[in-house]
């Protein structure tokens, strides 16, 4: 006998489906000569949105180990999408910034992805789109607070564990 589902059961299932499908969509976002992996896409978006970044700041933004970001940064540098330079404020540190082809590539991929969303969500009303965007933002804000340890102890001490574990 199938148990009736509560709202959190449905949310958990739908989040799983969203993660699986967003990964599938991302694989098909090749644009022009450059095909971007998910990790490269995230770094390039951060650089496009916030400008040049130290590798430690990128690691912090994505809650990743600095060694992971170092490997991912090597990939975008090898592809010619970003370049490393000494930080002008601290010559011991490295700053990653977009190259011209990196700016063009990320703009093209974002345009492609947003056009795909326009097609997929074309029959949604403006109100539905605004509500969905607001609720996704709220959900991501909750995850950000969880990752920073800013949620109540009964949440952060749950057997689910700490972020990334």
Coordinates of N, CA and C in Angstrom, one line a residue:
X1 N 0.8 -1.2 0.0 CA 0.0 0.0 0.0 C 0.9 1.2 0.0
X2 N 0.6 2.2 -0.9 CA 1.4 3.4 -1.0 C 0.9 4.4 0.1
X3 N 1.9 4.9 0.8 CA 1.6 5.9 1.9 C 1.2 7.2 1.2
X4 N 0.3 7.9 1.8 CA 0.0 9.3 1.3 C 1.2 10.1 1.5
X5 N 1.4 11.0 0.6 CA 2.6 11.9 0.7 C 2.3 13.2 1.4
X6 N 3.2 13.6 2.3 CA 3.1 14.9 2.8 C 3.8 15.9 1.9
X7 N 3.7 17.2 2.2 CA 4.3 18.2 1.4 C 5.9 18.0 1.3
X8 N 6.5 17.7 2.4 CA 8.0 17.5 2.3 C 8.4 16.3 1.5
X9 N 7.6 15.3 1.5 CA 7.8 14.1 0.6 C 7.8 14.6 -0.9
X10 N 6.8 15.4 -1.2 CA 6.7 15.9 -2.6 C 7.9 16.8 -2.9
X11 N 8.2 17.7 -2.0 CA 9.4 18.6 -2.2 C 10.7 17.9 -2.4
X12 N 10.9 16.9 -1.6 CA 12.1 16.1 -1.7 C 12.2 15.4 -3.1
X13 N 11.1 14.8 -3.5 CA 11.1 14.1 -4.8 C 11.3 15.2 -6.0
X14 N 10.6 16.3 -5.8 CA 10.8 17.3 -6.9 C 12.2 17.9 -7.0
X15 N 12.8 18.1 -5.8 CA 14.2 18.6 -5.8 C 15.1 17.6 -6.4
X16 N 14.9 16.3 -6.1 CA 15.7 15.3 -6.8 C 15.6 15.3 -8.3
X17 N 14.3 15.4 -8.8 CA 14.1 15.5 -10.2 C 14.7 16.7 -10.8
X18 N 14.6 17.9 -10.1 CA 15.2 19.1 -10.6 C 16.7 19.0 -10.7
X19 N 17.4 18.4 -9.7 CA 18.8 18.2 -9.8 C 19.2 17.4 -11.0
X20 N 18.5 16.2 -11.1 CA 18.8 15.3 -12.2 C 18.6 16.0 -13.6
X21 N 17.5 16.8 -13.7 CA 17.2 17.4 -15.0 C 18.1 18.6 -15.2
X22 N 18.4 19.4 -14.2 CA 19.3 20.5 -14.5 C 20.7 20.1 -14.9
X23 N 21.1 18.9 -14.4 CA 22.4 18.4 -14.9 C 22.3 18.0 -16.3
X24 N 21.2 17.4 -16.7 CA 21.0 17.0 -18.1 C 20.9 18.2 -19.0
X25 N 20.2 19.2 -18.6 CA 20.1 20.4 -19.4 C 21.5 21.0 -19.6
X26 N 22.3 21.1 -18.5 CA 23.6 21.7 -18.5 C 24.5 21.1 -19.5
X27 N 24.5 19.8 -19.6 CA 25.4 19.0 -20.5 C 25.2 19.5 -22.0
X28 N 24.0 20.0 -22.3 CA 23.7 20.3 -23.7 C 23.9 21.8 -23.9
X29 N 24.6 22.5 -23.1 CA 24.7 24.0 -23.2 C 25.9 24.4 -24.0
X30 N 26.5 23.5 -24.8 CA 27.6 23.9 -25.6 C 27.2 25.1 -26.5
X31 N 28.1 26.0 -26.6 CA 27.8 27.2 -27.4 C 29.1 27.5 -28.2
X32 N 29.0 27.6 -29.5 CA 30.2 27.9 -30.3 C 31.3 26.9 -30.1
X33 N 32.5 27.3 -29.9 CA 33.6 26.4 -29.8 C 33.9 25.9 -28.4
X34 N 33.2 26.4 -27.5 CA 33.5 26.1 -26.1 C 32.3 25.4 -25.4
X35 N 32.6 24.2 -24.8 CA 31.6 23.5 -24.1 C 32.0 23.6 -22.6
X36 N 31.1 24.1 -21.8 CA 31.5 24.3 -20.4 C 31.0 23.3 -19.5
X37 N 31.8 22.8 -18.6 CA 31.4 21.9 -17.5 C 30.7 22.7 -16.4
X38 N 29.9 22.1 -15.6 CA 29.1 22.8 -14.5 C 30.1 23.6 -13.6
X39 N 31.2 23.0 -13.2 CA 32.1 23.8 -12.3 C 32.7 25.0 -13.0
X40 N 33.1 24.8 -14.3 CA 33.6 26.0 -15.0 C 32.6 27.0 -15.2
X41 N 31.3 26.6 -15.5 CA 30.2 27.6 -15.7 C 30.0 28.4 -14.4
X42 N 30.0 27.7 -13.3 CA 29.9 28.5 -12.0 C 31.0 29.5 -11.7
X43 N 32.2 29.1 -12.0 CA 33.3 30.0 -11.8 C 33.2 31.2 -12.7
X44 N 32.9 30.9 -14.0 CA 32.8 32.0 -15.0 C 31.7 32.9 -14.7
X45 N 30.5 32.4 -14.2 CA 29.4 33.3 -13.9 C 29.8 34.2 -12.7
X46 N 30.5 33.6 -11.7 CA 30.9 34.4 -10.6 C 31.8 35.5 -11.0
X47 N 32.8 35.2 -11.9 CA 33.7 36.3 -12.4 C 33.0 37.3 -13.2
X48 N 32.0 36.9 -14.0 CA 31.3 37.8 -14.8 C 30.4 38.7 -14.0
X49 N 29.8 38.2 -12.9 CA 28.9 38.9 -12.1 C 29.6 39.8 -11.1
X50 N 30.8 39.3 -10.5 CA 31.4 40.0 -9.4 C 32.9 40.5 -9.7
X51 N 33.4 40.2 -10.9 CA 34.7 40.7 -11.3 C 35.8 39.7 -10.8
X52 N 37.0 40.1 -11.0 CA 38.1 39.2 -10.6 C 38.1 38.8 -9.1
X53 N 38.5 37.5 -8.9 CA 38.4 37.0 -7.5 C 39.6 36.2 -7.2
X54 N 40.0 36.2 -5.9 CA 41.0 35.4 -5.4 C 40.4 34.0 -5.4
X55 N 41.3 33.0 -5.5 CA 40.8 31.6 -5.5 C 40.1 31.2 -4.2
X56 N 40.6 31.8 -3.1 CA 40.0 31.6 -1.8 C 38.6 32.1 -1.7
X57 N 38.4 33.3 -2.3 CA 37.0 33.8 -2.3 C 36.1 33.0 -3.2
X58 N 36.6 32.4 -4.3 CA 35.8 31.5 -5.1 C 35.4 30.3 -4.3
X59 N 36.4 29.7 -3.6 CA 36.1 28.5 -2.7 C 35.1 28.9 -1.7
X60 N 35.2 30.0 -1.1 CA 34.2 30.4 -0.1 C 32.8 30.6 -0.7
X61 N 32.7 31.2 -1.9 CA 31.5 31.5 -2.5 C 30.7 30.2 -2.8
X62 N 31.5 29.1 -3.2 CA 30.9 27.8 -3.5 C 31.0 26.8 -2.4
X63 N 31.5 27.2 -1.2 CA 31.7 26.3 -0.1 C 32.4 25.0 -0.5
X64 N 33.6 25.3 -1.2 CA 34.4 24.2 -1.7 C 35.8 24.3 -1.0
X65 N 36.5 23.2 -1.0 CA 37.9 23.1 -0.6 C 38.7 23.9 -1.6
X66 N 39.7 24.7 -1.1 CA 40.5 25.5 -2.0 C 41.2 24.7 -3.1
X67 N 41.6 23.4 -2.7 CA 42.3 22.6 -3.7 C 41.4 22.2 -4.9
X68 N 40.1 22.1 -4.6 CA 39.1 21.8 -5.7 C 39.0 23.0 -6.6
X69 N 38.9 24.2 -6.0 CA 38.8 25.4 -6.8 C 40.1 25.6 -7.6
X70 N 41.2 25.3 -7.1 CA 42.5 25.4 -7.8 C 42.5 24.5 -9.1
X71 N 42.0 23.3 -8.9 CA 41.9 22.4 -10.1 C 40.9 23.0 -11.1
X72 N 39.7 23.5 -10.7 CA 38.7 24.0 -11.6 C 39.3 25.3 -12.3
X73 N 40.0 26.1 -11.5 CA 40.6 27.3 -12.1 C 41.6 26.9 -13.2
X74 N 42.4 25.9 -12.9 CA 43.3 25.4 -13.9 C 42.6 25.1 -15.2
X75 N 41.5 24.5 -15.1 CA 40.7 24.1 -16.3 C 40.3 25.3 -17.1
X76 N 39.7 26.3 -16.5 CA 39.3 27.5 -17.2 C 40.5 28.3 -17.8
X77 N 41.6 28.3 -17.1 CA 42.8 28.9 -17.6 C 43.3 28.2 -18.8
X78 N 43.4 26.8 -18.7 CA 43.8 26.0 -19.8 C 43.0 26.2 -21.1
X79 N 41.6 26.4 -20.9 CA 40.7 26.6 -22.0 C 40.8 28.1 -22.5
X80 N 41.6 28.9 -21.9 CA 41.7 30.3 -22.3 C 40.5 31.2 -21.9
X81 N 39.7 30.7 -21.0 CA 38.5 31.5 -20.6 C 38.8 32.4 -19.4
X82 N 39.9 32.2 -18.7 CA 40.2 33.0 -17.6 C 41.8 33.0 -17.5
X83 N 42.2 34.0 -16.7 CA 43.7 34.1 -16.5 C 44.0 34.4 -15.1
X84 N 45.1 34.0 -14.6 CA 45.6 34.2 -13.3 C 46.6 35.4 -13.3
X85 N 46.6 36.2 -12.3 CA 47.5 37.3 -12.1 C 47.8 37.5 -10.6
X86 N 48.9 38.0 -10.3 CA 49.1 38.4 -8.9 C 48.1 39.4 -8.4
X87 N 47.6 39.2 -7.2 CA 46.7 40.2 -6.6 C 47.5 41.5 -6.4
X88 N 47.0 42.6 -6.9 CA 47.7 43.9 -6.7 C 47.8 44.3 -5.2
X89 N 46.8 43.8 -4.4 CA 46.8 44.2 -3.0 C 47.7 43.3 -2.2
X90 N 48.0 42.1 -2.7 CA 48.8 41.1 -2.0 C 49.5 40.2 -3.0
X91 N 50.7 40.5 -3.4 CA 51.4 39.9 -4.5 C 51.6 38.4 -4.2
X92 N 51.4 37.9 -3.0 CA 51.5 36.5 -2.7 C 50.3 35.7 -3.2
X93 N 49.2 36.4 -3.3 CA 47.9 35.8 -3.7 C 47.7 35.9 -5.2
X94 N 46.8 35.1 -5.7 CA 46.5 35.0 -7.1 C 45.0 35.4 -7.3
X95 N 44.8 36.2 -8.4 CA 43.4 36.6 -8.8 C 43.1 36.0 -10.1
X96 N 41.9 35.5 -10.2 CA 41.4 34.9 -11.5 C 40.4 35.9 -12.1
X97 N 40.6 36.2 -13.4 CA 39.7 37.1 -14.1 C 39.4 36.5 -15.5
X98 N 38.3 36.9 -16.0 CA 37.9 36.5 -17.3 C 38.8 37.0 -18.4
X99 N 39.0 36.2 -19.5 CA 39.6 36.7 -20.7 C 38.5 37.2 -21.6
X100 N 38.9 37.8 -22.7 CA 37.9 38.3 -23.7 C 37.0 37.1 -24.2
X101 N 37.7 36.0 -24.5 CA 36.9 34.8 -24.9 C 36.0 34.2 -23.8
X102 N 36.5 34.4 -22.6 CA 35.7 33.9 -21.4 C 34.5 34.7 -21.3
X103 N 34.6 36.1 -21.4 CA 33.4 36.9 -21.3 C 32.4 36.6 -22.4
X104 N 32.9 36.4 -23.6 CA 32.1 36.1 -24.8 C 31.4 34.7 -24.6
X105 N 32.2 33.7 -24.1 CA 31.6 32.4 -23.9 C 30.6 32.3 -22.9
X106 N 30.8 33.0 -21.7 CA 29.8 32.9 -20.7 C 28.5 33.7 -21.1
X107 N 28.7 34.8 -21.8 CA 27.5 35.5 -22.3 C 26.7 34.6 -23.3
X108 N 27.4 33.9 -24.1 CA 26.7 33.1 -25.1 C 26.0 31.9 -24.4
X109 N 26.7 31.3 -23.5 CA 26.1 30.2 -22.8 C 24.9 30.6 -21.9
X110 N 25.0 31.8 -21.3 CA 23.9 32.3 -20.5 C 22.7 32.6 -21.4
X111 N 23.0 33.2 -22.6 CA 21.9 33.5 -23.5 C 21.2 32.2 -24.0
X112 N 22.0 31.2 -24.3 CA 21.4 29.9 -24.7 C 20.6 29.3 -23.6
X113 N 21.0 29.3 -22.4 CA 20.3 28.7 -21.2 C 19.0 29.5 -21.0
X114 N 19.1 30.8 -21.1 CA 17.9 31.7 -20.8 C 16.9 31.6 -21.9
X115 N 17.3 31.4 -23.1 CA 16.4 31.1 -24.2 C 15.7 29.8 -24.0
X116 N 16.5 28.8 -23.6 CA 15.8 27.5 -23.3 C 14.8 27.6 -22.2
X117 N 15.1 28.4 -21.1 CA 14.1 28.6 -20.1 C 12.9 29.4 -20.6
X118 N 13.1 30.3 -21.5 CA 12.0 31.0 -22.1 C 11.0 30.1 -22.9
X119 N 11.6 29.1 -23.6 CA 10.8 28.1 -24.3 C 10.1 27.2 -23.3
X120 N 10.9 26.7 -22.3 CA 10.3 25.7 -21.4 C 9.2 26.3 -20.5
X121 N 9.3 27.6 -20.2 CA 8.4 28.2 -19.3 C 7.5 29.2 -20.0
X122 N 7.4 29.1 -21.3 CA 6.6 30.0 -22.2 C 5.2 30.0 -21.9
X123 N 4.6 28.9 -21.3 CA 3.2 29.0 -21.1 C 2.9 29.3 -19.6
X124 N 3.9 29.6 -18.8 CA 3.7 30.1 -17.4 C 3.3 31.5 -17.4
X125 N 2.4 31.9 -16.5 CA 2.0 33.3 -16.4 C 3.1 34.1 -15.7
X126 N 3.1 35.4 -15.9 CA 4.1 36.3 -15.2 C 4.1 36.1 -13.7
X127 N 2.9 35.9 -13.2 CA 2.8 35.7 -11.7 C 3.4 34.4 -11.3
X128 N 3.2 33.3 -12.1 CA 3.8 32.0 -11.8 C 5.3 32.1 -11.8
X129 N 5.8 32.8 -12.8 CA 7.3 33.0 -13.0 C 7.9 33.8 -11.8
X130 N 7.2 34.9 -11.4 CA 7.7 35.7 -10.3 C 7.7 34.9 -9.0
X131 N 6.6 34.1 -8.8 CA 6.5 33.3 -7.6 C 7.5 32.3 -7.5
X132 N 7.7 31.6 -8.7 CA 8.8 30.5 -8.7 C 10.2 31.1 -8.5
X133 N 10.5 32.3 -9.1 CA 11.8 32.9 -8.9 C 11.9 33.3 -7.4
X134 N 10.9 33.9 -6.8 CA 11.0 34.3 -5.4 C 11.2 33.1 -4.5
X135 N 10.5 32.0 -4.7 CA 10.6 30.9 -3.9 C 11.9 30.2 -4.0
X136 N 12.4 30.1 -5.3 CA 13.8 29.6 -5.5 C 14.8 30.4 -4.7
X137 N 14.7 31.7 -4.8 CA 15.6 32.6 -4.1 C 15.5 32.4 -2.6
X138 N 14.3 32.2 -2.1 CA 14.1 32.0 -0.6 C 14.7 30.7 -0.2
X139 N 14.5 29.6 -1.0 CA 15.1 28.3 -0.7 C 16.6 28.4 -0.7
X140 N 17.2 29.0 -1.7 CA 18.6 29.2 -1.8 C 19.2 30.0 -0.6
X141 N 18.4 31.0 -0.2 CA 18.8 31.8 1.0 C 18.8 30.9 2.3
X142 N 17.8 30.0 2.4 CA 17.8 29.1 3.5 C 19.0 28.2 3.5
X143 N 19.3 27.7 2.3 CA 20.5 26.8 2.2 C 21.8 27.6 2.6
X144 N 21.9 28.8 2.1 CA 23.0 29.7 2.5 C 23.2 29.8 4.0
X145 N 22.1 30.1 4.6 CA 22.1 30.3 6.1 C 22.5 28.9 6.8
X146 N 22.0 27.8 6.2 CA 22.3 26.5 6.8 C 23.8 26.3 6.6
X147 N 24.4 26.6 5.5 CA 25.8 26.4 5.2 C 26.7 27.3 6.1
X148 N 26.2 28.5 6.5 CA 27.0 29.4 7.3 C 26.8 29.1 8.8
X149 N 25.9 28.1 9.1 CA 25.6 27.8 10.5 C 24.7 28.8 11.2
X150 N 23.9 29.6 10.4 CA 23.0 30.6 11.0 C 21.6 30.1 11.3
X151 N 21.4 28.8 11.1 CA 20.0 28.3 11.4 C 20.0 27.8 12.9
X152 N 18.8 27.6 13.4 CA 18.7 27.1 14.8 C 19.4 25.8 15.0
X153 N 19.8 25.5 16.3 CA 20.6 24.2 16.5 C 19.8 23.0 16.1
X154 N 18.4 23.0 16.3 CA 17.7 21.8 16.0 C 17.8 21.5 14.5
X155 N 18.1 22.4 13.7 CA 18.3 22.2 12.3 C 19.7 21.8 12.0
X156 N 20.7 22.6 12.5 CA 22.1 22.3 12.2 C 22.6 21.1 12.9
X157 N 21.9 20.6 14.0 CA 22.4 19.4 14.6 C 21.6 18.2 14.2
X158 N 20.8 18.3 13.2 CA 20.0 17.2 12.7 C 21.0 16.1 12.1
X159 N 20.6 14.9 12.1 CA 21.5 13.8 11.6 C 21.8 14.0 10.1
X160 N 21.1 14.9 9.4 CA 21.4 15.2 8.0 C 22.9 15.6 7.9
X161 N 23.3 16.2 9.0 CA 24.7 16.6 9.1 C 25.0 18.0 8.7
X162 N 26.3 18.3 8.6 CA 26.7 19.6 8.2 C 26.8 19.7 6.7
X163 N 26.7 20.9 6.2 CA 26.8 21.1 4.7 C 28.0 20.4 4.2
X164 N 27.9 19.7 3.1 CA 29.0 19.1 2.4 C 29.4 17.8 3.0
X165 N 28.8 17.3 4.1 CA 29.2 16.0 4.6 C 28.4 14.9 4.1

